[in-house]
């Protein structure tokens, strides 16, 4: 809240703490109505029904310093630019801090590349307590390059690091945020690439990946694919394309593709002698009855082949219920798997995080009251566990069987010993980091460094 009179010059250095922009020089122009910031790669998305916008800001002239921002969308408005044309712009609300005063302003996101200032403060952001002295500027002082570099320490350390691209869909997800943060903290340039916005050129002489707006991605050293199930086809094609360009990937496209098919991955595991629950799969509706009998009758678990996070996993307590669910799924032409129900697991399973042939962390997941699925997304609780040597060796073998370097292996304890339920090629970090107190995101980055024989030389540039 501004209480006493506060005088600003025609330009001032501003801090936008919520956007993690500690210094941007803004023009204060009461002739303009709205405030705006120079933003590129503007990308709206939705999370939990809330609309967000991700965008990049290059706040300092003539430098590559880039701040990746995410904010809830407040509005979308037609704004008249200084050239008189009307542009539809996203509006966000954020805190601005000048000297020791902070207040909330609305900011529109626009490409101000051709403008003299990266930010403009218009009259809507100026409350009556703020006076503008248009004949003076930088009333709170200028900032030296040294000072700016210090404020943007992470960014100025980037150039000597690797360029690592995270291929995913939502930059606001915990796992994605942690990976970007861990890479930046180790001095690397981290790029979030929205899978849907990448496109490929297959050319025997020079293959390329382009990003929205036509940008050629030609300086990437490594990729971290985190592909959501609905994007398996396109995501894997993209990973394959990077492979053909000799760019290191933490998981190969074939391995990701294979792990996405619950039946195929169980077949690969079984082929390597790894125990899995008795499972059945059929195509024709006529066989439903025998399919149920084949795996030992009810109760049984029915799974959609391409499901994830427990969605599409159903417990049928009776034969009748099993028949109805199986036939229902078949009408929908969904590929499904039927599986013996491991009742003795009592709603618990073990998630092992395997990285480069080692179990680096494991947690026990227990299903919520009245639920048999232990998925954390379905309200399951995670607790610490120290796994047996047998479970550890099974997890490592399972990862190898699918050819994955990074995976979450789900193991269920049955009366005949541990069985592998599933292999996940994009395991979430949130639950496992919180419970194990391990910095798994940094371990992942270290793995890339090791694979690329990168020596960590941090220095300011
Ligand atoms: P998703 O890939 O959708 O998470 P899973 O096959 O891992 O599917 O199943 C989700 C959860 O359901 C598991 O974590 C486990 O708790 C429970 N579950 C799955 N299969 C069985 C089974 N055969 N017997 C008992 N519980 C099971």
Short mmCIF file of C-alpha atoms and ligand atoms in Angstrom, two decimals:
data_model
loop_
_atom_site.label_atom_id
_atom_site.label_comp_id
_atom_site.label_asym_id
_atom_site.label_seq_id
_atom_site.Cartn_x
_atom_site.Cartn_y
_atom_site.Cartn_z
CA UNK A 1 0.00 0.00 0.00
CA UNK A 2 1.31 3.42 -0.95
CA UNK A 3 0.57 5.94 1.79
CA UNK A 4 2.91 8.94 1.54
CA UNK A 5 3.64 10.78 -1.71
CA UNK A 6 6.15 8.91 -3.83
CA UNK A 7 7.89 10.53 -6.77
CA UNK A 8 9.08 8.64 -9.82
CA UNK A 9 11.10 9.90 -12.76
CA UNK A 10 10.35 9.15 -16.41
CA UNK A 11 12.33 5.90 -16.13
CA UNK A 12 13.15 3.72 -13.11
CA UNK A 13 14.58 0.31 -12.30
CA UNK A 14 11.84 -2.04 -11.12
CA UNK A 15 11.82 -5.39 -9.34
CA UNK A 16 9.06 -7.89 -10.22
CA UNK A 17 9.58 -10.43 -7.42
CA UNK A 18 6.74 -12.80 -8.35
CA UNK A 19 8.13 -13.15 -11.86
CA UNK A 20 11.70 -13.47 -10.49
CA UNK A 21 12.80 -10.42 -12.47
CA UNK A 22 14.97 -8.50 -10.01
CA UNK A 23 15.82 -5.62 -12.35
CA UNK A 24 14.12 -4.24 -15.44
CA UNK A 25 14.23 -0.64 -16.53
CA UNK A 26 10.75 0.73 -17.16
CA UNK A 27 9.55 3.82 -18.93
CA UNK A 28 6.89 5.61 -16.94
CA UNK A 29 4.42 7.07 -19.35
CA UNK A 30 1.16 8.51 -18.13
CA UNK A 31 0.16 8.99 -21.76
CA UNK A 32 -0.29 5.21 -21.95
CA UNK A 33 -3.18 3.52 -20.22
CA UNK A 34 -1.92 0.02 -19.55
CA UNK A 35 1.46 -1.31 -18.43
CA UNK A 36 3.28 -3.89 -20.51
CA UNK A 37 6.41 -6.03 -20.52
CA UNK A 38 8.37 -7.41 -23.45
CA UNK A 39 7.59 -11.12 -23.56
CA UNK A 40 8.25 -13.86 -26.12
CA UNK A 41 7.32 -17.54 -26.35
CA UNK A 42 3.94 -16.65 -24.88
CA UNK A 43 2.09 -19.88 -24.27
CA UNK A 44 -1.26 -20.25 -22.51
CA UNK A 45 -2.06 -23.52 -20.73
CA UNK A 46 -4.45 -24.85 -18.12
CA UNK A 47 -3.74 -26.58 -14.83
CA UNK A 48 -6.45 -27.87 -12.50
CA UNK A 49 -8.93 -25.81 -14.52
CA UNK A 50 -7.00 -22.56 -13.95
CA UNK A 51 -5.67 -20.74 -17.03
CA UNK A 52 -1.95 -19.89 -16.88
CA UNK A 53 0.49 -18.26 -19.23
CA UNK A 54 4.16 -19.08 -19.63
CA UNK A 55 6.45 -16.59 -21.29
CA UNK A 56 10.11 -15.61 -21.57
CA UNK A 57 11.41 -12.19 -20.66
CA UNK A 58 14.77 -10.85 -21.76
CA UNK A 59 14.91 -7.97 -19.28
CA UNK A 60 18.38 -6.60 -20.01
CA UNK A 61 19.37 -5.03 -23.31
CA UNK A 62 22.09 -6.71 -25.37
CA UNK A 63 22.40 -9.77 -23.14
CA UNK A 64 21.08 -13.32 -23.40
CA UNK A 65 19.71 -13.18 -19.86
CA UNK A 66 16.34 -14.86 -20.06
CA UNK A 67 13.78 -15.30 -17.29
CA UNK A 68 11.15 -18.00 -17.72
CA UNK A 69 7.91 -16.78 -16.17
CA UNK A 70 4.61 -18.45 -15.34
CA UNK A 71 1.57 -16.56 -14.04
CA UNK A 72 -2.20 -17.04 -13.83
CA UNK A 73 -4.03 -15.31 -16.69
CA UNK A 74 -6.13 -12.43 -15.41
CA UNK A 75 -7.66 -11.35 -18.66
CA UNK A 76 -7.28 -11.12 -22.43
CA UNK A 77 -7.89 -7.63 -23.81
CA UNK A 78 -7.76 -5.64 -26.99
CA UNK A 79 -5.04 -3.06 -26.40
CA UNK A 80 -4.26 -0.13 -28.63
CA UNK A 81 -0.50 -0.10 -29.26
CA UNK A 82 1.58 3.07 -29.58
CA UNK A 83 1.34 2.60 -33.37
CA UNK A 84 -2.44 2.85 -33.12
CA UNK A 85 -3.20 -0.76 -34.05
CA UNK A 86 -5.22 -3.05 -31.79
CA UNK A 87 -3.68 -6.22 -30.37
CA UNK A 88 -5.26 -8.95 -28.30
CA UNK A 89 -2.97 -9.32 -25.29
CA UNK A 90 -2.83 -11.50 -22.21
CA UNK A 91 -3.07 -9.64 -18.90
CA UNK A 92 -1.49 -10.80 -15.65
CA UNK A 93 -1.40 -9.27 -12.23
CA UNK A 94 1.91 -8.96 -10.40
CA UNK A 95 3.73 -7.08 -7.67
CA UNK A 96 6.06 -4.28 -8.65
CA UNK A 97 8.73 -2.95 -6.31
CA UNK A 98 10.55 0.33 -6.79
CA UNK A 99 12.98 1.26 -4.06
CA UNK A 100 11.13 0.17 -0.90
CA UNK A 101 7.57 0.51 -2.21
CA UNK A 102 5.59 -2.46 -3.54
CA UNK A 103 2.17 -2.53 -5.11
CA UNK A 104 0.07 -4.66 -7.43
CA UNK A 105 -0.16 -3.81 -11.11
CA UNK A 106 -1.70 -5.31 -14.20
CA UNK A 107 0.78 -6.13 -16.96
CA UNK A 108 -0.01 -6.97 -20.56
CA UNK A 109 2.37 -9.26 -22.38
CA UNK A 110 3.55 -7.95 -25.70
CA UNK A 111 6.47 -8.10 -28.01
CA UNK A 112 8.18 -4.76 -27.38
CA UNK A 113 11.37 -5.77 -29.18
CA UNK A 114 11.26 -2.68 -31.33
CA UNK A 115 10.66 -0.40 -28.37
CA UNK A 116 13.29 1.42 -26.36
CA UNK A 117 12.28 -0.08 -23.01
CA UNK A 118 11.54 -3.66 -21.95
CA UNK A 119 8.74 -2.42 -19.73
CA UNK A 120 6.23 0.37 -19.77
CA UNK A 121 4.30 1.61 -16.76
CA UNK A 122 1.03 3.25 -17.79
CA UNK A 123 -1.36 5.44 -15.83
CA UNK A 124 -3.52 2.55 -14.55
CA UNK A 125 -0.55 1.41 -12.45
CA UNK A 126 -0.03 4.86 -10.96
CA UNK A 127 -2.19 5.51 -7.92
CA UNK A 128 -2.89 9.07 -6.74
CA UNK A 129 -0.09 8.83 -4.13
CA UNK A 130 2.48 8.48 -6.90
CA UNK A 131 3.75 11.64 -8.55
CA UNK A 132 5.61 11.59 -11.83
CA UNK A 133 8.34 14.04 -12.58
CA UNK A 134 8.73 13.68 -16.37
CA UNK A 135 11.79 15.92 -16.43
CA UNK A 136 13.92 13.68 -14.23
CA UNK A 137 14.89 10.05 -14.46
CA UNK A 138 16.28 7.27 -12.27
CA UNK A 139 15.43 9.07 -9.05
CA UNK A 140 16.51 5.98 -7.12
CA UNK A 141 19.77 5.59 -8.99
CA UNK A 142 21.05 3.59 -11.94
CA UNK A 143 22.39 0.03 -11.80
CA UNK A 144 25.85 -0.94 -13.00
CA UNK A 145 26.38 -4.03 -15.19
CA UNK A 146 28.14 -5.64 -12.24
CA UNK A 147 25.13 -5.10 -10.02
CA UNK A 148 22.76 -6.42 -12.70
CA UNK A 149 24.94 -9.48 -13.21
CA UNK A 150 24.86 -10.15 -9.49
CA UNK A 151 21.08 -9.89 -9.42
CA UNK A 152 20.82 -12.31 -12.36
CA UNK A 153 23.59 -14.54 -11.06
CA UNK A 154 22.10 -17.78 -12.37
CA UNK A 155 21.64 -16.46 -15.86
CA UNK A 156 25.09 -15.00 -16.17
CA UNK A 157 26.59 -18.35 -15.15
CA UNK A 158 24.79 -20.23 -17.86
CA UNK A 159 26.99 -19.83 -20.88
CA UNK A 160 29.72 -22.18 -19.75
CA UNK A 161 27.24 -24.96 -18.96
CA UNK A 162 25.43 -27.41 -21.19
CA UNK A 163 22.24 -26.60 -23.01
CA UNK A 164 19.66 -29.07 -21.73
CA UNK A 165 16.12 -29.13 -23.08
CA UNK A 166 13.22 -30.50 -21.10
CA UNK A 167 10.61 -31.90 -23.51
CA UNK A 168 7.28 -31.79 -21.73
CA UNK A 169 3.90 -30.11 -21.75
CA UNK A 170 3.45 -28.09 -18.61
CA UNK A 171 6.26 -25.91 -17.21
CA UNK A 172 4.36 -25.36 -13.97
CA UNK A 173 4.41 -29.02 -12.89
CA UNK A 174 6.55 -29.72 -9.82
CA UNK A 175 8.84 -32.21 -11.59
CA UNK A 176 9.42 -29.91 -14.54
CA UNK A 177 10.08 -26.88 -12.35
CA UNK A 178 12.54 -28.87 -10.24
CA UNK A 179 14.48 -30.15 -13.25
CA UNK A 180 14.82 -26.65 -14.72
CA UNK A 181 15.86 -25.26 -11.34
CA UNK A 182 18.39 -28.06 -10.70
CA UNK A 183 19.98 -27.59 -14.13
CA UNK A 184 20.23 -23.83 -13.71
CA UNK A 185 21.72 -24.21 -10.25
CA UNK A 186 24.44 -26.36 -11.76
CA UNK A 187 25.20 -23.64 -14.30
CA UNK A 188 23.45 -25.03 -17.35
CA UNK A 189 21.20 -23.34 -19.82
CA UNK A 190 17.81 -25.00 -19.41
CA UNK A 191 15.07 -24.72 -22.03
CA UNK A 192 11.53 -25.85 -21.54
CA UNK A 193 10.24 -27.11 -24.89
CA UNK A 194 6.55 -27.74 -25.24
CA UNK A 195 6.38 -30.98 -27.24
CA UNK A 196 3.40 -29.85 -29.29
CA UNK A 197 5.27 -26.75 -30.43
CA UNK A 198 8.30 -28.60 -31.83
CA UNK A 199 8.42 -29.74 -35.42
CA UNK A 200 11.01 -31.66 -37.38
CA UNK A 201 12.85 -31.60 -40.67
CA UNK A 202 14.16 -34.96 -41.86
CA UNK A 203 17.08 -34.37 -44.14
CA UNK A 204 20.04 -36.67 -44.78
CA UNK A 205 22.31 -33.65 -44.96
CA UNK A 206 21.00 -31.63 -42.06
CA UNK A 207 18.11 -32.70 -39.88
CA UNK A 208 16.62 -30.02 -37.69
CA UNK A 209 14.10 -29.42 -34.94
CA UNK A 210 12.27 -26.12 -35.10
CA UNK A 211 10.32 -24.49 -32.32
CA UNK A 212 7.25 -22.26 -32.47
CA UNK A 213 7.90 -19.13 -34.42
CA UNK A 214 10.47 -20.94 -36.57
CA UNK A 215 13.39 -20.92 -34.13
CA UNK A 216 15.95 -23.62 -35.04
CA UNK A 217 17.08 -25.64 -32.03
CA UNK A 218 20.68 -26.14 -33.04
CA UNK A 219 22.69 -25.85 -29.83
CA UNK A 220 21.10 -28.48 -27.58
CA UNK A 221 23.48 -30.92 -25.86
CA UNK A 222 20.95 -33.17 -24.13
CA UNK A 223 17.22 -33.70 -23.79
CA UNK A 224 15.10 -34.89 -20.90
CA UNK A 225 11.85 -36.29 -22.29
CA UNK A 226 8.84 -36.21 -19.96
CA UNK A 227 6.04 -37.16 -22.29
CA UNK A 228 2.47 -37.36 -21.07
CA UNK A 229 0.63 -40.54 -22.19
CA UNK A 230 -1.64 -38.68 -24.62
CA UNK A 231 1.44 -37.41 -26.45
CA UNK A 232 3.36 -40.69 -26.65
CA UNK A 233 3.25 -40.92 -30.43
CA UNK A 234 4.43 -37.40 -31.24
CA UNK A 235 6.72 -37.12 -28.21
CA UNK A 236 8.56 -40.34 -29.07
CA UNK A 237 8.94 -39.28 -32.70
CA UNK A 238 10.52 -36.06 -31.49
CA UNK A 239 12.90 -37.88 -29.14
CA UNK A 240 13.85 -40.22 -32.00
CA UNK A 241 14.59 -37.20 -34.17
CA UNK A 242 16.95 -35.77 -31.56
CA UNK A 243 18.61 -39.22 -31.39
CA UNK A 244 19.20 -39.18 -35.14
CA UNK A 245 20.88 -35.81 -34.63
CA UNK A 246 23.22 -37.44 -32.05
CA UNK A 247 21.78 -35.48 -29.17
CA UNK A 248 21.94 -37.29 -25.84
CA UNK A 249 18.61 -38.29 -24.33
CA UNK A 250 18.14 -39.64 -20.81
CA UNK A 251 15.66 -42.20 -22.15
CA UNK A 252 15.61 -43.55 -25.69
CA UNK A 253 12.43 -43.20 -27.78
CA UNK A 254 12.03 -46.97 -28.29
CA UNK A 255 12.27 -47.59 -24.57
CA UNK A 256 9.69 -44.90 -23.76
CA UNK A 257 7.32 -46.23 -26.42
CA UNK A 258 7.65 -49.80 -25.13
CA UNK A 259 7.08 -48.77 -21.52
CA UNK A 260 3.86 -47.00 -22.48
CA UNK A 261 2.15 -50.21 -23.51
CA UNK A 262 1.30 -52.11 -20.34
CA UNK A 263 1.03 -55.46 -22.15
CA UNK A 264 4.22 -55.10 -24.18
CA UNK A 265 6.20 -53.99 -21.15
CA UNK A 266 4.94 -56.96 -19.10
CA UNK A 267 5.99 -59.22 -21.98
CA UNK A 268 9.49 -57.69 -21.97
CA UNK A 269 9.74 -58.15 -18.21
CA UNK A 270 8.58 -61.74 -18.38
CA UNK A 271 11.03 -62.46 -21.16
CA UNK A 272 13.83 -61.46 -18.80
CA UNK A 273 12.52 -63.75 -16.06
CA UNK A 274 11.05 -60.92 -13.96
CA UNK A 275 7.92 -61.94 -12.02
CA UNK A 276 4.71 -60.07 -12.93
CA UNK A 277 1.07 -60.65 -11.91
CA UNK A 278 -0.73 -63.31 -13.98
CA UNK A 279 -2.29 -61.32 -16.81
CA UNK A 280 -4.52 -61.94 -19.80
CA UNK A 281 -5.18 -60.08 -23.01
CA UNK A 282 -7.58 -60.82 -25.83
CA UNK A 283 -9.17 -59.13 -28.75
CA UNK A 284 -12.48 -60.85 -29.34
CA UNK A 285 -15.50 -60.24 -27.05
CA UNK A 286 -16.42 -63.93 -27.32
CA UNK A 287 -13.48 -64.93 -25.15
CA UNK A 288 -14.42 -62.83 -22.10
CA UNK A 289 -15.47 -65.79 -19.99
CA UNK A 290 -12.38 -67.85 -20.56
CA UNK A 291 -10.19 -64.78 -20.19
CA UNK A 292 -11.52 -64.36 -16.65
CA UNK A 293 -11.12 -68.07 -15.83
CA UNK A 294 -7.64 -68.12 -17.34
CA UNK A 295 -6.22 -65.72 -14.78
CA UNK A 296 -7.92 -67.42 -11.84
CA UNK A 297 -11.39 -65.83 -11.78
CA UNK A 298 -12.62 -62.90 -9.72
CA UNK A 299 -11.73 -60.66 -8.02
CA UNK A 300 -9.55 -59.31 -10.78
CA UNK A 301 -8.07 -56.07 -12.01
CA UNK A 302 -8.88 -54.66 -15.45
CA UNK A 303 -6.50 -52.12 -16.98
CA UNK A 304 -6.63 -49.97 -20.05
CA UNK A 305 -3.40 -50.58 -21.93
CA UNK A 306 -2.55 -46.93 -22.28
CA UNK A 307 -3.80 -45.71 -18.88
CA UNK A 308 -1.67 -43.86 -16.34
CA UNK A 309 -1.77 -42.57 -12.78
CA UNK A 310 -4.29 -45.24 -11.85
CA UNK A 311 -6.90 -43.94 -14.27
CA UNK A 312 -8.24 -46.85 -16.29
CA UNK A 313 -7.43 -49.41 -13.55
CA UNK A 314 -10.59 -51.06 -12.22
CA UNK A 315 -11.13 -53.73 -9.57
CA UNK A 316 -13.93 -56.15 -10.44
CA UNK A 317 -14.95 -58.00 -7.27
CA UNK A 318 -17.24 -60.52 -8.95
CA UNK A 319 -17.24 -62.40 -12.23
CA UNK A 320 -20.40 -60.57 -13.31
CA UNK A 321 -18.80 -57.18 -12.64
CA UNK A 322 -15.67 -58.29 -14.54
CA UNK A 323 -17.74 -59.34 -17.54
CA UNK A 324 -19.62 -56.05 -17.65
CA UNK A 325 -16.47 -53.94 -17.39
CA UNK A 326 -14.55 -55.99 -19.98
CA UNK A 327 -17.46 -55.98 -22.43
CA UNK A 328 -18.04 -52.27 -21.82
CA UNK A 329 -14.40 -51.44 -22.59
CA UNK A 330 -14.56 -53.64 -25.69
CA UNK A 331 -17.59 -51.77 -27.03
CA UNK A 332 -15.46 -48.65 -26.72
CA UNK A 333 -12.75 -50.52 -28.68
CA UNK A 334 -10.30 -49.92 -25.84
CA UNK A 335 -7.34 -52.29 -25.51
CA UNK A 336 -7.39 -53.85 -22.08
CA UNK A 337 -5.51 -56.21 -19.85
CA UNK A 338 -6.99 -58.40 -17.12
CA UNK A 339 -4.84 -59.27 -14.16
CA UNK A 340 -5.00 -61.33 -10.98
CA UNK A 341 -5.82 -59.13 -8.00
CA UNK A 342 -2.99 -59.13 -5.45
CA UNK A 343 -5.25 -58.84 -2.41
CA UNK A 344 -2.47 -59.49 0.11
CA UNK A 345 -0.73 -56.26 -0.98
CA UNK A 346 -3.52 -54.52 0.94
CA UNK A 347 -3.48 -51.41 -1.23
CA UNK A 348 0.29 -50.90 -0.96
CA UNK A 349 3.03 -50.87 -3.52
CA UNK A 350 6.65 -49.74 -3.71
CA UNK A 351 7.92 -47.11 -6.14
CA UNK A 352 11.65 -47.41 -6.87
CA UNK A 353 13.35 -44.58 -8.69
CA UNK A 354 16.08 -46.07 -10.85
CA UNK A 355 18.77 -43.93 -12.42
CA UNK A 356 21.59 -45.33 -14.51
CA UNK A 357 21.31 -48.87 -13.12
CA UNK A 358 20.91 -47.88 -9.45
CA UNK A 359 17.88 -47.51 -7.19
CA UNK A 360 18.49 -43.99 -5.91
CA UNK A 361 15.33 -43.72 -3.86
CA UNK A 362 12.22 -45.69 -2.97
CA UNK A 363 8.94 -45.03 -1.23
CA UNK A 364 6.01 -47.09 -0.07
CA UNK A 365 2.64 -45.91 -1.39
CA UNK A 366 -0.55 -46.81 0.47
CA UNK A 367 -3.99 -46.41 -1.07
CA UNK A 368 -6.52 -44.03 0.45
CA UNK A 369 -9.38 -45.45 2.53
CA UNK A 370 -11.70 -47.58 0.40
CA UNK A 371 -9.31 -47.54 -2.59
CA UNK A 372 -7.07 -50.36 -3.86
CA UNK A 373 -4.88 -48.18 -6.10
CA UNK A 374 -1.88 -46.68 -4.32
CA UNK A 375 -1.29 -43.85 -6.85
CA UNK A 376 -0.45 -40.56 -5.14
CA UNK A 377 -2.65 -38.75 -7.69
CA UNK A 378 -5.58 -40.73 -6.27
CA UNK A 379 -4.95 -39.70 -2.69
CA UNK A 380 -2.41 -42.43 -1.85
CA UNK A 381 0.06 -41.68 0.95
CA UNK A 382 3.80 -42.03 0.56
CA UNK A 383 6.11 -43.12 3.36
CA UNK A 384 9.78 -43.97 3.73
CA UNK A 385 10.84 -47.52 3.14
CA UNK A 386 14.10 -49.35 2.93
CA UNK A 387 13.63 -51.97 0.30
CA UNK A 388 14.92 -55.53 0.34
CA UNK A 389 17.89 -56.57 -1.73
CA UNK A 390 15.52 -58.70 -3.83
CA UNK A 391 13.22 -55.76 -4.65
CA UNK A 392 16.23 -53.59 -5.47
CA UNK A 393 17.62 -56.13 -7.89
CA UNK A 394 14.19 -56.64 -9.50
CA UNK A 395 13.80 -52.87 -10.03
CA UNK A 396 17.20 -52.62 -11.71
CA UNK A 397 16.50 -55.65 -13.89
CA UNK A 398 13.09 -54.25 -14.89
CA UNK A 399 14.65 -50.97 -15.95
CA UNK A 400 17.21 -52.84 -18.05
CA UNK A 401 14.55 -55.09 -19.59
CA UNK A 402 12.84 -52.02 -21.04
CA UNK A 403 16.12 -50.29 -21.93
CA UNK A 404 15.38 -47.24 -19.76
CA UNK A 405 18.08 -45.22 -18.01
CA UNK A 406 15.59 -43.36 -15.82
CA UNK A 407 12.41 -44.99 -14.58
CA UNK A 408 10.00 -45.44 -11.73
CA UNK A 409 9.43 -49.15 -11.13
CA UNK A 410 6.28 -50.13 -9.25
CA UNK A 411 6.57 -53.34 -7.26
CA UNK A 412 3.74 -55.07 -5.42
CA UNK A 413 4.35 -57.65 -2.67
CA UNK A 414 2.43 -60.85 -3.26
CA UNK A 415 2.38 -64.07 -1.26
CA UNK A 416 4.80 -65.51 -3.84
CA UNK A 417 7.25 -62.60 -3.60
CA UNK A 418 7.66 -59.14 -5.18
CA UNK A 419 6.06 -58.66 -8.60
CA UNK A 420 6.63 -55.80 -11.02
CA UNK A 421 3.40 -53.96 -11.74
CA UNK A 422 4.61 -51.26 -14.00
CA UNK A 423 7.54 -49.37 -15.46
CA UNK A 424 7.14 -45.61 -15.75
CA UNK A 425 9.49 -43.69 -18.04
CA UNK A 426 8.54 -40.22 -16.70
CA UNK A 427 8.36 -40.80 -12.95
CA UNK A 428 7.12 -37.85 -10.88
CA UNK A 429 9.56 -36.25 -8.45
CA UNK A 430 7.24 -34.59 -5.98
CA UNK A 431 6.33 -37.46 -3.63
CA UNK A 432 9.68 -39.19 -3.81
CA UNK A 433 11.77 -36.03 -3.22
CA UNK A 434 9.56 -34.96 -0.31
CA UNK A 435 9.70 -38.31 1.45
CA UNK A 436 13.30 -39.29 0.73
CA UNK A 437 14.63 -35.71 1.13
CA UNK A 438 16.88 -36.41 -1.86
CA UNK A 439 17.57 -33.93 -4.62
CA UNK A 440 16.63 -36.30 -7.44
CA UNK A 441 16.39 -33.51 -10.01
CA UNK A 442 20.08 -32.66 -9.45
CA UNK A 443 21.03 -36.34 -9.65
CA UNK A 444 19.36 -36.45 -13.05
CA UNK A 445 21.38 -33.44 -14.22
CA UNK A 446 24.59 -34.98 -12.82
CA UNK A 447 23.81 -38.12 -14.80
CA UNK A 448 23.66 -36.05 -18.01
CA UNK A 449 26.95 -34.34 -17.11
CA UNK A 450 28.58 -37.70 -16.52
CA UNK A 451 27.23 -39.18 -19.73
CA UNK A 452 28.53 -36.22 -21.73
CA UNK A 453 31.84 -36.20 -19.80
CA UNK A 454 31.10 -32.64 -18.82
CA UNK A 455 33.35 -31.05 -16.25
CA UNK A 456 31.45 -28.58 -14.14
CA UNK A 457 33.18 -25.26 -14.70
CA UNK A 458 31.08 -22.51 -13.25
CA UNK A 459 32.18 -19.04 -14.08
CA UNK A 460 30.56 -15.70 -14.66
CA UNK A 461 30.34 -14.49 -18.22
P1 LIG B 1 -1.08 -46.86 -13.60
O1 LIG B 1 0.00 -46.92 -14.63
O2 LIG B 1 -2.32 -46.24 -14.15
O3 LIG B 1 -0.61 -46.26 -12.31
P2 LIG B 1 -0.90 -49.50 -12.38
O4 LIG B 1 -0.90 -50.78 -13.13
O5 LIG B 1 0.41 -49.07 -11.79
O6 LIG B 1 -1.51 -48.37 -13.30
O7 LIG B 1 -1.98 -49.59 -11.23
C1 LIG B 1 -2.30 -48.52 -10.36
C2 LIG B 1 -2.34 -49.01 -8.91
O8 LIG B 1 -3.35 -50.00 -8.75
C3 LIG B 1 -1.04 -49.66 -8.45
O9 LIG B 1 -0.14 -48.68 -7.97
C4 LIG B 1 -1.52 -50.62 -7.39
O10 LIG B 1 -1.64 -49.95 -6.14
C5 LIG B 1 -2.90 -51.02 -7.86
N1 LIG B 1 -2.85 -52.28 -8.63
C6 LIG B 1 -2.56 -52.38 -9.94
N2 LIG B 1 -2.57 -53.67 -10.33
C7 LIG B 1 -2.90 -54.40 -9.26
C8 LIG B 1 -3.10 -55.79 -9.03
N3 LIG B 1 -2.96 -56.67 -10.02
N4 LIG B 1 -3.43 -56.19 -7.78
C9 LIG B 1 -3.57 -55.28 -6.79
N5 LIG B 1 -3.41 -53.97 -6.93
C10 LIG B 1 -3.08 -53.51 -8.15
#
